[in-house]
mmCIF file of C-alpha atoms and ligand atoms in Angstrom:
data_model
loop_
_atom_site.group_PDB
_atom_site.id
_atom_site.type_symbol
_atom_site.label_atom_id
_atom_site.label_comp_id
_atom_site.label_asym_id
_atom_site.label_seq_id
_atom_site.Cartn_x
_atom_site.Cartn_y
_atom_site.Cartn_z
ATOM 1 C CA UNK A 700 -13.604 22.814 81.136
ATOM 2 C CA UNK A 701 -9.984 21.274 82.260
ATOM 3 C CA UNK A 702 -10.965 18.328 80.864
ATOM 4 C CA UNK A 703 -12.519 19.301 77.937
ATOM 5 C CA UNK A 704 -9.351 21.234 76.771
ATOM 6 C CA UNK A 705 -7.198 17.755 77.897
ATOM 7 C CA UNK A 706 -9.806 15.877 75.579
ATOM 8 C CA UNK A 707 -8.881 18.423 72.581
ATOM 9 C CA UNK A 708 -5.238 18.365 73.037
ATOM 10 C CA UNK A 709 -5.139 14.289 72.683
ATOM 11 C CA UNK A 710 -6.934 14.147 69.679
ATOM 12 C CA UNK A 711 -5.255 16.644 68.244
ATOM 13 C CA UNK A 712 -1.749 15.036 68.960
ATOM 14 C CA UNK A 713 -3.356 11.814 67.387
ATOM 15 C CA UNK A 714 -4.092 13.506 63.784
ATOM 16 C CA UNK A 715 -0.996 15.031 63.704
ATOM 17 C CA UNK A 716 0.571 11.627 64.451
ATOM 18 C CA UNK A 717 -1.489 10.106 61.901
ATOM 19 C CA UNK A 718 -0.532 12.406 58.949
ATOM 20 C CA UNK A 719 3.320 12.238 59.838
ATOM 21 C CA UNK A 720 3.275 8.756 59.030
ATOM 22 C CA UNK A 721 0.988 9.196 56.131
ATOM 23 C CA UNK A 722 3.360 11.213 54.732
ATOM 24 C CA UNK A 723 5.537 8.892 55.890
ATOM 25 C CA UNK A 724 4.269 5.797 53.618
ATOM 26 C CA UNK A 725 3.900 8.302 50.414
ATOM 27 C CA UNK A 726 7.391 9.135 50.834
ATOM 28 C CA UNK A 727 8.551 5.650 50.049
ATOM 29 C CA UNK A 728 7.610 4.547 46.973
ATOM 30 C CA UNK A 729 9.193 7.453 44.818
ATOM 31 C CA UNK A 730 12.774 7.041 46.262
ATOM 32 C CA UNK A 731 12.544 3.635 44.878
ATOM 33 C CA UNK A 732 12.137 4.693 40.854
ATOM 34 C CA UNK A 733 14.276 7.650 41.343
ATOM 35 C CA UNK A 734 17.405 5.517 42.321
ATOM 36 C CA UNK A 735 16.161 2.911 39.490
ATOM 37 C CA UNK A 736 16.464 5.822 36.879
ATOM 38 C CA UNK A 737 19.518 7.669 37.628
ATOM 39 C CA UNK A 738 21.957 4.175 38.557
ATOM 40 C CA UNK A 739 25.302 5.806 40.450
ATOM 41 C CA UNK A 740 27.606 6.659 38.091
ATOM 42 C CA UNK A 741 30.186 3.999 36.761
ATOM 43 C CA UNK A 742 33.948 3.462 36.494
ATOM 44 C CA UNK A 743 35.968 1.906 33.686
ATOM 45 C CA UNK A 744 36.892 -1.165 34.493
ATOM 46 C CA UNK A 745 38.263 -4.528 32.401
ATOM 47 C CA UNK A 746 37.521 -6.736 35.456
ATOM 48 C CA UNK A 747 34.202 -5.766 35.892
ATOM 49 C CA UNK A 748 33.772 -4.071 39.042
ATOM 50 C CA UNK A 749 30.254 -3.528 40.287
ATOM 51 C CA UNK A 750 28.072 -1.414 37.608
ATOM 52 C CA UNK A 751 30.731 -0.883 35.229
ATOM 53 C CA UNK A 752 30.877 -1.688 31.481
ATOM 54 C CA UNK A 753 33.104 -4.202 30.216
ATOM 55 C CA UNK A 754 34.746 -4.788 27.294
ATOM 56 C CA UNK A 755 32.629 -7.656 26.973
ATOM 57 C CA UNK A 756 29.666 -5.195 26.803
ATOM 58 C CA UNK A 757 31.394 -3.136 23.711
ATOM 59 C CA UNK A 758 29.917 -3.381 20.150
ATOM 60 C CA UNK A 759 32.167 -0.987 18.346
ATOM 61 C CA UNK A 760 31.319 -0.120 14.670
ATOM 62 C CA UNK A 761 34.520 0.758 12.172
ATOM 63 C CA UNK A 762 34.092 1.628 8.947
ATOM 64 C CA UNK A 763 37.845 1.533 7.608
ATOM 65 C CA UNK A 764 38.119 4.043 4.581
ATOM 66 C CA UNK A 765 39.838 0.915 2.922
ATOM 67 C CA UNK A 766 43.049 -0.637 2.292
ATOM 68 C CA UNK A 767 45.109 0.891 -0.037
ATOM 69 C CA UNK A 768 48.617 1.069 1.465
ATOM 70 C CA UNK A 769 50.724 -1.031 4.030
ATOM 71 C CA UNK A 770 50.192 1.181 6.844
ATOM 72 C CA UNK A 771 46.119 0.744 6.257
ATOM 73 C CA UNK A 772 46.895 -2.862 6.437
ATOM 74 C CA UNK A 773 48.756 -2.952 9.649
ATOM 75 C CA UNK A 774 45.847 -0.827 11.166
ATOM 76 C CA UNK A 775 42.946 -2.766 10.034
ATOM 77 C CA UNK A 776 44.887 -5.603 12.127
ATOM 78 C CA UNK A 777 45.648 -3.723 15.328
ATOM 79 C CA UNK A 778 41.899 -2.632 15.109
ATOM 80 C CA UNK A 779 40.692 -6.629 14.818
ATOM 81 C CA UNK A 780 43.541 -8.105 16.739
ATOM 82 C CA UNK A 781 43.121 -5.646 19.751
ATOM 83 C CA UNK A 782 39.342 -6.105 19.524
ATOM 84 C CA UNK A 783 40.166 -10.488 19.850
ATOM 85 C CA UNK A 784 42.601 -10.054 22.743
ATOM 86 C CA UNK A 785 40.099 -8.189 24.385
ATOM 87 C CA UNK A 786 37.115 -10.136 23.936
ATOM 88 C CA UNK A 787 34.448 -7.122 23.087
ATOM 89 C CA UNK A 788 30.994 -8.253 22.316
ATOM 90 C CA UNK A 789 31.293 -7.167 18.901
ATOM 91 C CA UNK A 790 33.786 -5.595 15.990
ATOM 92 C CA UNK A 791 31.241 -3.995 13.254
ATOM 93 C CA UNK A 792 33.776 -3.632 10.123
ATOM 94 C CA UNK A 793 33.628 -2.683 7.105
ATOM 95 C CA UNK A 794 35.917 -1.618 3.831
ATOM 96 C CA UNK A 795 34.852 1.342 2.532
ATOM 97 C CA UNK A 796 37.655 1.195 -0.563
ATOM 98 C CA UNK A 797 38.344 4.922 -0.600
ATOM 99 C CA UNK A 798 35.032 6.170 -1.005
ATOM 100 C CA UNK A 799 33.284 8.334 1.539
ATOM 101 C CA UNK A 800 29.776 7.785 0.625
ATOM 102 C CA UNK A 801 30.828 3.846 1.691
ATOM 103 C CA UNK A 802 31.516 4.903 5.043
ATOM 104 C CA UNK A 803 28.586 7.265 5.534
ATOM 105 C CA UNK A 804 26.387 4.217 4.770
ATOM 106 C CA UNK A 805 28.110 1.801 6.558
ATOM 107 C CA UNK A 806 28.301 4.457 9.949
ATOM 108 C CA UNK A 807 24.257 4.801 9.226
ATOM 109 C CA UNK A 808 23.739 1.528 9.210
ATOM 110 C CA UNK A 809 25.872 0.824 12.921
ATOM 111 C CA UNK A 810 23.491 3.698 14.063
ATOM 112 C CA UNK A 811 20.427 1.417 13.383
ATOM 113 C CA UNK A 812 22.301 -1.105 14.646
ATOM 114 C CA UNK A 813 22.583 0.925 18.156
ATOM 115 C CA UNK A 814 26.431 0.059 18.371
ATOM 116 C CA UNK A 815 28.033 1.887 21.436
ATOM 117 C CA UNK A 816 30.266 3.462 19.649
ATOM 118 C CA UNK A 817 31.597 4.573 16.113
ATOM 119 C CA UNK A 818 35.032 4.211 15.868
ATOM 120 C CA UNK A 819 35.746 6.543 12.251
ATOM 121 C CA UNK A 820 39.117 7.232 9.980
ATOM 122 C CA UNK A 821 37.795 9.432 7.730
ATOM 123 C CA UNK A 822 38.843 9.334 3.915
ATOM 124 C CA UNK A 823 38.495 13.060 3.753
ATOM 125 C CA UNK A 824 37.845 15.952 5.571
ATOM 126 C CA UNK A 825 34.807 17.711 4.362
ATOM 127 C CA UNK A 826 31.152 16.066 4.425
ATOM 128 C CA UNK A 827 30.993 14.513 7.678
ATOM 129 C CA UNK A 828 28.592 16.891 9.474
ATOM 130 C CA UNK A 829 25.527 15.215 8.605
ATOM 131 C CA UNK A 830 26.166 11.753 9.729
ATOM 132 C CA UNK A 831 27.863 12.939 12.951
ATOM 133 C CA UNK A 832 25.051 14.764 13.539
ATOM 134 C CA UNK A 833 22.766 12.003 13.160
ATOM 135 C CA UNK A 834 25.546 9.657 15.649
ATOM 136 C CA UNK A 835 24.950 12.475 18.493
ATOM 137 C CA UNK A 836 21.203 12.512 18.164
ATOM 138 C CA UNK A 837 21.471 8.736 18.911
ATOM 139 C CA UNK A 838 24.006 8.904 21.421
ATOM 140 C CA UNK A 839 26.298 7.143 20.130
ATOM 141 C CA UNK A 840 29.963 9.040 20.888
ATOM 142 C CA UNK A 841 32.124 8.870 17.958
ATOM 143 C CA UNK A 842 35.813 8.347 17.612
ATOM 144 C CA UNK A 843 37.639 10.131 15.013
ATOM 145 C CA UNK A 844 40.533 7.740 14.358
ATOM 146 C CA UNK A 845 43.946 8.701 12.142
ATOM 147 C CA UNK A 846 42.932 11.522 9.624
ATOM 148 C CA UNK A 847 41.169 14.321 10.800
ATOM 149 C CA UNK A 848 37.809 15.733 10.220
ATOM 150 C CA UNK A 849 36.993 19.737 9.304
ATOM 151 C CA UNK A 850 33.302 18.954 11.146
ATOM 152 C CA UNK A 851 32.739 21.043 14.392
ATOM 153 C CA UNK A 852 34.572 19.215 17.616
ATOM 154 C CA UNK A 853 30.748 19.264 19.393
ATOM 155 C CA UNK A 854 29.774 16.673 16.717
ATOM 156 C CA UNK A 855 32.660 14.252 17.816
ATOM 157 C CA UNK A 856 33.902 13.017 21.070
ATOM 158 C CA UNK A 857 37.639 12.726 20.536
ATOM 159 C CA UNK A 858 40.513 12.594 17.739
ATOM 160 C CA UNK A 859 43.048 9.840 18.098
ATOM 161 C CA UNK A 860 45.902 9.954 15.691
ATOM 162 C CA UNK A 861 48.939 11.514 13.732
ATOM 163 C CA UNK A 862 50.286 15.282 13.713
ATOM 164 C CA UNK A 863 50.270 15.454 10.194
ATOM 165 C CA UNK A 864 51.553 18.784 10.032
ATOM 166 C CA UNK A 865 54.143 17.999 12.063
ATOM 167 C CA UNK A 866 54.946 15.045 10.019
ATOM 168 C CA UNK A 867 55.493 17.342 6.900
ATOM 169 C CA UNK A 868 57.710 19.900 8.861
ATOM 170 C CA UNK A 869 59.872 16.648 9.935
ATOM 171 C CA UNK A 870 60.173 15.627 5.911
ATOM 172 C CA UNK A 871 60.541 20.091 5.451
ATOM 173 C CA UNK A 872 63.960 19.508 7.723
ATOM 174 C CA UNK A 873 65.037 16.429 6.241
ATOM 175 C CA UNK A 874 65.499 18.348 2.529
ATOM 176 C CA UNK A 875 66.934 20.995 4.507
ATOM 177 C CA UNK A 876 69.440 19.389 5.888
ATOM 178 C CA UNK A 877 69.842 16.760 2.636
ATOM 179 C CA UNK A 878 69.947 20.228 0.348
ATOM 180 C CA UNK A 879 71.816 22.709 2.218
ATOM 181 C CA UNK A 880 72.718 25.051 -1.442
ATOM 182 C CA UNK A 881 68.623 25.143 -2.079
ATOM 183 C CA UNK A 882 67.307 23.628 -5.451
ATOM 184 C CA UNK A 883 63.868 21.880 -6.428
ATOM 185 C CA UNK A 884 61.605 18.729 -5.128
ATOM 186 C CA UNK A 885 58.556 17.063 -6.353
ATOM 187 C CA UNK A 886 55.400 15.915 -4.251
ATOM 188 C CA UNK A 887 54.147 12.759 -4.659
ATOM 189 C CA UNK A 888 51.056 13.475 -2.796
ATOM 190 C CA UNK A 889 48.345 11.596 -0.617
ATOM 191 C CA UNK A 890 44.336 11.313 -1.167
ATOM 192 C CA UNK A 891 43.035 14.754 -2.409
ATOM 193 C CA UNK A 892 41.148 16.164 0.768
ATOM 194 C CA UNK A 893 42.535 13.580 3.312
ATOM 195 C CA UNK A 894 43.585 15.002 6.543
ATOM 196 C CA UNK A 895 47.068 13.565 5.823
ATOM 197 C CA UNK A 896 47.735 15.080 2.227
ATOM 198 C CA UNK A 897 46.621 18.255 3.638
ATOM 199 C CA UNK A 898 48.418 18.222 7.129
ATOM 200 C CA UNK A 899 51.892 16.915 5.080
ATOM 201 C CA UNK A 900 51.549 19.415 2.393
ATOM 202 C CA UNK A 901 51.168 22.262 4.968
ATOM 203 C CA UNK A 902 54.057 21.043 7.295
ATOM 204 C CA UNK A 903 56.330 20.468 4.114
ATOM 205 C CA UNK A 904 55.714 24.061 3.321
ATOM 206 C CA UNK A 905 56.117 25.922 6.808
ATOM 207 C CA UNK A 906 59.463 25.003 7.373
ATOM 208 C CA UNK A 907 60.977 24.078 3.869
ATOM 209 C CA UNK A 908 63.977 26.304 3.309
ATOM 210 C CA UNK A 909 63.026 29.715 1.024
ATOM 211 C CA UNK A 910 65.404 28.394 -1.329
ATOM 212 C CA UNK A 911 64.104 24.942 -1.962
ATOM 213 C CA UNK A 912 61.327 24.976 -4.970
ATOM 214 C CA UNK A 913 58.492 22.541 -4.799
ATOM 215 C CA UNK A 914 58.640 22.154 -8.397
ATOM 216 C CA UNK A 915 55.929 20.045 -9.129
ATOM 217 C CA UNK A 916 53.030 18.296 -6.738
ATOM 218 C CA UNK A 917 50.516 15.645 -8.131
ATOM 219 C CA UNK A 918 48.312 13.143 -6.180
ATOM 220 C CA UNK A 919 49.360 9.362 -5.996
ATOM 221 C CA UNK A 920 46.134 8.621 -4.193
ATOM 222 C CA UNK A 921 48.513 6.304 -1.491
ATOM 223 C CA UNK A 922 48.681 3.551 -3.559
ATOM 224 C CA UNK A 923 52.211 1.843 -5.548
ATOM 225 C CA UNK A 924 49.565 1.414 -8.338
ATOM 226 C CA UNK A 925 48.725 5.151 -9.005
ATOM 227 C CA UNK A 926 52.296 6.311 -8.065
ATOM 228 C CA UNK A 927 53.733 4.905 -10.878
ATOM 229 C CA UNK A 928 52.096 6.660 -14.129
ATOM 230 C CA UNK A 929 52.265 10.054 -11.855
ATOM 231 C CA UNK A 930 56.322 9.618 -11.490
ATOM 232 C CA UNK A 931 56.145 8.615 -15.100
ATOM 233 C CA UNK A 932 54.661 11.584 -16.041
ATOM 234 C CA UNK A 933 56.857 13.554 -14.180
ATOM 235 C CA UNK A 934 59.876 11.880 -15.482
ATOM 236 C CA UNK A 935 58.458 12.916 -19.015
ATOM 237 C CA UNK A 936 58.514 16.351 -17.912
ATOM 238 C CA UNK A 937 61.348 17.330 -15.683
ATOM 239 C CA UNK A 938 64.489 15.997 -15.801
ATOM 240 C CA UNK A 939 66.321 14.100 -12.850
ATOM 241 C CA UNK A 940 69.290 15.600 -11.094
ATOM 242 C CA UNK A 941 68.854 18.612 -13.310
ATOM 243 C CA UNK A 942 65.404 20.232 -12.741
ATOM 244 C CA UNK A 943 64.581 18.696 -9.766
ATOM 245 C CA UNK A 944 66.783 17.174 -6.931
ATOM 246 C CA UNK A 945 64.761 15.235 -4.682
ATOM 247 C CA UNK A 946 61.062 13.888 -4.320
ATOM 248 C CA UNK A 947 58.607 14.183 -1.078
ATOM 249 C CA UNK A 948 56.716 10.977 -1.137
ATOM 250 C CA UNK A 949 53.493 10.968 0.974
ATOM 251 C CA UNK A 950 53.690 7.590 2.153
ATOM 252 C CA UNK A 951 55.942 4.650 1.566
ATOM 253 C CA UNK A 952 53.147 2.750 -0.429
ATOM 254 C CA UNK A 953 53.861 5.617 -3.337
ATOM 255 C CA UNK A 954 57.562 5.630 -2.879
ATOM 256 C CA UNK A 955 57.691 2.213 -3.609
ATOM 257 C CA UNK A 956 55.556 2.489 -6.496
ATOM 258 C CA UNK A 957 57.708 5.873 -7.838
ATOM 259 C CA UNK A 958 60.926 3.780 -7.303
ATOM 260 C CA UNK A 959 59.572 1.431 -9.628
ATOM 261 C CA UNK A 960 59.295 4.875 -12.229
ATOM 262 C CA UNK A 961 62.582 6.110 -11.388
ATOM 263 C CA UNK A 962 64.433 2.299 -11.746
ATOM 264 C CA UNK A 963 62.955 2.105 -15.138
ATOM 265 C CA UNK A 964 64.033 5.883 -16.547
ATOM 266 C CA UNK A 965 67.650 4.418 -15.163
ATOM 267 C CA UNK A 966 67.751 6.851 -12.113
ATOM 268 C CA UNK A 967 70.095 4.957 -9.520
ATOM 269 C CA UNK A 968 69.701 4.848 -5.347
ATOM 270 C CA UNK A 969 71.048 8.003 -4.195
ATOM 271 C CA UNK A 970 70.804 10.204 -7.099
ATOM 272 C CA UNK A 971 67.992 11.903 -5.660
ATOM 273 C CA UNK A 972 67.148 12.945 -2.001
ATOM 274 C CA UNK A 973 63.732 11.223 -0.969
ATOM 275 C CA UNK A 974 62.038 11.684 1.848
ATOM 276 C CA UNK A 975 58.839 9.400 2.750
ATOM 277 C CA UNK A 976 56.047 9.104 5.661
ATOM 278 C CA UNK A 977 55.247 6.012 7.263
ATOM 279 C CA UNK A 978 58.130 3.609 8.181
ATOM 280 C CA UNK A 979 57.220 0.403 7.461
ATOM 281 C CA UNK A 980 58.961 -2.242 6.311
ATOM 282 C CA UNK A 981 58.654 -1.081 2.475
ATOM 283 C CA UNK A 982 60.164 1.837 3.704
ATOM 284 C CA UNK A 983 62.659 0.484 5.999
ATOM 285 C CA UNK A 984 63.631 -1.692 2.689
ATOM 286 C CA UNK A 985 63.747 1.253 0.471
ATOM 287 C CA UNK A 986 66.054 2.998 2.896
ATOM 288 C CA UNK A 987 68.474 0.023 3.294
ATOM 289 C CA UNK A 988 68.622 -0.550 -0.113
ATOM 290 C CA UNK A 989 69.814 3.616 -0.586
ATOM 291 C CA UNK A 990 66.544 5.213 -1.943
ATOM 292 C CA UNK A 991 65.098 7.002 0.768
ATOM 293 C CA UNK A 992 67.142 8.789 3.091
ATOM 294 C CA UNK A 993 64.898 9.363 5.454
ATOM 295 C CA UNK A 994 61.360 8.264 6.523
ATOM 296 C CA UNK A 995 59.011 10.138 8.955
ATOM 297 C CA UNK A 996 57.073 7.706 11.619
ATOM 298 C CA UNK A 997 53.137 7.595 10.883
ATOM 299 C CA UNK A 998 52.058 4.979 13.086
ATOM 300 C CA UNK A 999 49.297 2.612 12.206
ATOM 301 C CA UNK A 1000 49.324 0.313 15.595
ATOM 302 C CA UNK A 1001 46.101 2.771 16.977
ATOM 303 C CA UNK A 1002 43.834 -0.385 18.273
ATOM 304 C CA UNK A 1003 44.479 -0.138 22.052
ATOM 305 C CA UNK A 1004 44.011 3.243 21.914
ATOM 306 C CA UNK A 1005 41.248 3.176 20.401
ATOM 307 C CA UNK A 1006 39.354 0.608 23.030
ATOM 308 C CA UNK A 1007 40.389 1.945 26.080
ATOM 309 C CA UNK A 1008 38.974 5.134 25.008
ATOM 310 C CA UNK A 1009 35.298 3.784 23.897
ATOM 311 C CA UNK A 1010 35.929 1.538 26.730
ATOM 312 C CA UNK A 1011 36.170 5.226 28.825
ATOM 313 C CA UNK A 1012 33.094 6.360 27.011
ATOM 314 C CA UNK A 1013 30.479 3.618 27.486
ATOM 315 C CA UNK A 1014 31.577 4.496 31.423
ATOM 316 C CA UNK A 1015 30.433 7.647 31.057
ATOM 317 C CA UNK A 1016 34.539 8.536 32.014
ATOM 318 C CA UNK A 1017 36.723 11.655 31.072
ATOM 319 C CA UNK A 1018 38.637 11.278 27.860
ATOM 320 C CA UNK A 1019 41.174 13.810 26.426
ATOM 321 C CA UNK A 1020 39.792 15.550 22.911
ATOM 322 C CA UNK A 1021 42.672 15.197 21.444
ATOM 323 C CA UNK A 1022 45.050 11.945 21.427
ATOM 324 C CA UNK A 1023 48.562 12.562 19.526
ATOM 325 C CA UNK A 1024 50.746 9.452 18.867
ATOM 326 C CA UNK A 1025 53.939 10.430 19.799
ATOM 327 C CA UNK A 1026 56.610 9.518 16.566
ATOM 328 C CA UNK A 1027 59.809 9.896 15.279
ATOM 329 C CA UNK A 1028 61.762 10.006 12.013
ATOM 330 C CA UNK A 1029 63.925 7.053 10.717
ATOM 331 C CA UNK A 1030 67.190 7.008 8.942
ATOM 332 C CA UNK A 1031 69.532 4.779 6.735
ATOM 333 C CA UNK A 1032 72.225 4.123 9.282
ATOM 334 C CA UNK A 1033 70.011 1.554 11.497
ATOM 335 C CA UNK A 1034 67.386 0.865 8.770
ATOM 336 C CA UNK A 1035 69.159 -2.420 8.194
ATOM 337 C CA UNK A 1036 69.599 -3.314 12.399
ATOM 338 C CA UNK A 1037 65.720 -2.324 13.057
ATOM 339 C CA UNK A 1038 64.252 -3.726 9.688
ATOM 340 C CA UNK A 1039 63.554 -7.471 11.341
ATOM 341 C CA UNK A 1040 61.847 -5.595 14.599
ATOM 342 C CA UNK A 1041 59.691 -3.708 12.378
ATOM 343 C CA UNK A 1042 55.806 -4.407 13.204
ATOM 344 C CA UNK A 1043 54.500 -3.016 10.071
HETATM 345 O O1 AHR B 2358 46.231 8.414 7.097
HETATM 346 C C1 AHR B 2358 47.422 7.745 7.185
HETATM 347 C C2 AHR B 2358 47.978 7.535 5.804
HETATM 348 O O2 AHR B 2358 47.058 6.755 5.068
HETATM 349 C C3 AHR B 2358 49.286 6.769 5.739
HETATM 350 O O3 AHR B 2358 50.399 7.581 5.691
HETATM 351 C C4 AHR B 2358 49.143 6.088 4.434
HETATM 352 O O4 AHR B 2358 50.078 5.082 4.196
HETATM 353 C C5 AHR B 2358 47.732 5.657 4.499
HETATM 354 O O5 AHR B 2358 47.212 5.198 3.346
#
């Protein structure tokens, strides 16, 4: 009987042994996919540290809304120039010459493309839902660059740009201060629906004094070319020094152009307070030659920005929602001294 139960006890022990390691050898093979699917997670990293993307790896897609001032032109080339230095696989650009369906089709087409990210200054504000939509569903994170967008913040990974509205409340102060007894200013104003004729408009009128008059406010599109029949026209209508006493130019692109206006109806430097947003060297010019006396810092130089935040996002990194450049406002007194260090 003793040995019967010894008998049963050994086998026993045996099976029990055997499906352990049966289990054992099932166990294996899963881990194996498991770790193959879900790779640890990554860090940024230029050099290329184990697992992480490089900047070699990044195709970035930017459809520039198109070149229609100085400042555009000085950010088109810290886009490219930033994207060189860095050696990314790929710069996808385009020119979408102030049109918004041209940027819709050329951000569909980097979606087909499977670029790694969408890198987008948008022409307007409105419409942009759709397409953003369509650059989540693939995955592919999207940078709102300069101008904002009205679209939900979901559809969008992060903003990188200007205050606009503070920009305007910086121009608000300068006709303060330039106008202390009140009177009455024209707008020469950006894009219709852009992020930055809306943001400057807004800023211009929270903090312009109560008895300062916006007299008059017409779109120049951003352009010298469509600035001058819209200071024409204005010239037709209101006269300078008498009904109006100083002009809020949107960027320096239209100052330059309104100067041109304003030379020709025989209205000297100085005669009129103007205050401008950008500060390139048009501006910076304008200033040292006694036309503007002031200009408010938009900065265009938004390429390394730019990278080291789709850089962040191909890594799967945290990024900051919202970027602000951090600017100033210019005047006369060093225009002249900082004019040869001016990058745009
Ligand atoms: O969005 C930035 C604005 O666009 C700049 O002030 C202007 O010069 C440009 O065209």
């Amino acid at each position: 009987m003793k040995v019967t139960r010894l008998f049963s006890t050994i086998i026993l022990t045996v099976l029990v042994l055997g499906m352990l390691s049966a289990c054992g050898d099932a166990a294996s093979p899963t881990a194996a996919p498991a770790a193959a699917t879900n790779p640890p997670a990554t860090t940024a990293s230029a050099s290329g540290a184990t697992g992480a993307k490089t900047y070699k790896d990044l195709t970035l897609c930017f459809p520039q809304l198109g070149a229609e001032s100085d400042w555009r032109t000085a950010n088109t080339a810290s886009m490219k120039e930033t994207a060189s230095t860095l050696g990314i696989k790929q710069l996808v650009f385009s020119d979408a010459q102030q049109k918004q369906e041209n940027q819709i089709s050329a951000m569909r087409a980097c979606i087909q493309q499977g670029v790694n990210v969408i890198a987008l200054p948008p022409v307007v504000e409105d419409g942009w839902d759709a397409v953003l939509t369509e650059a989540k569903n693939a995955n592919i994170p999207v940078i709102v660059v300069d101008r904002s967008v009205s679209a939900d913040k979901s559809l969008y990974a992060a903003h990188i740009g200007s205050d606009m509205v503070l920009e305007g409340e910086r121009a608000a102060a300068e006709f303060n201060k330039q106008l202390p007894n009140g009177g009455a200013i024209l707008e020469l104003s950006g894009t219709t629906g852009s992020g930055a004729a809306v943001g400057r408009a807004k800023g211009l009128r929270n903090k312009l004094n109560s008895n300062i008059k916006i007299l008059d406010s017409q779109t120049g599109n951003f352009t010298r070319a469509e600035a001058v029949p819209v200071m024409q026209a204005f010239l037709k209508k209101y006269k300078p020094g008498t009904d109006f006493q100083g002009i809020f130019m949107h960027n320096d692109d239209m100052g330059i152009g309104a100067i041109e206006a304003l030379k020709g109806a025989g209205v000297k430097p100085g005669d009129l307070k103007i205050v401008s947003v950008d500060g390139t060297r048009g501006g910076f010019q304008a200033m040292v030659d006694g036309w503007f006396q002031a200009d408010v810092e938009c900065n265009p130089l938004l390429g390394p920005q730019v990278f080291d935040m789709a850089l962040k996002l191909m890594n799967g990194q945290q990024i900051d929602k919202e970027v602000l450049t951090n600017e100033t406002v210019y005047y006369p007194d060093k225009a002249k001294e900082l004019l040869p260090t001016r990058k745009y």
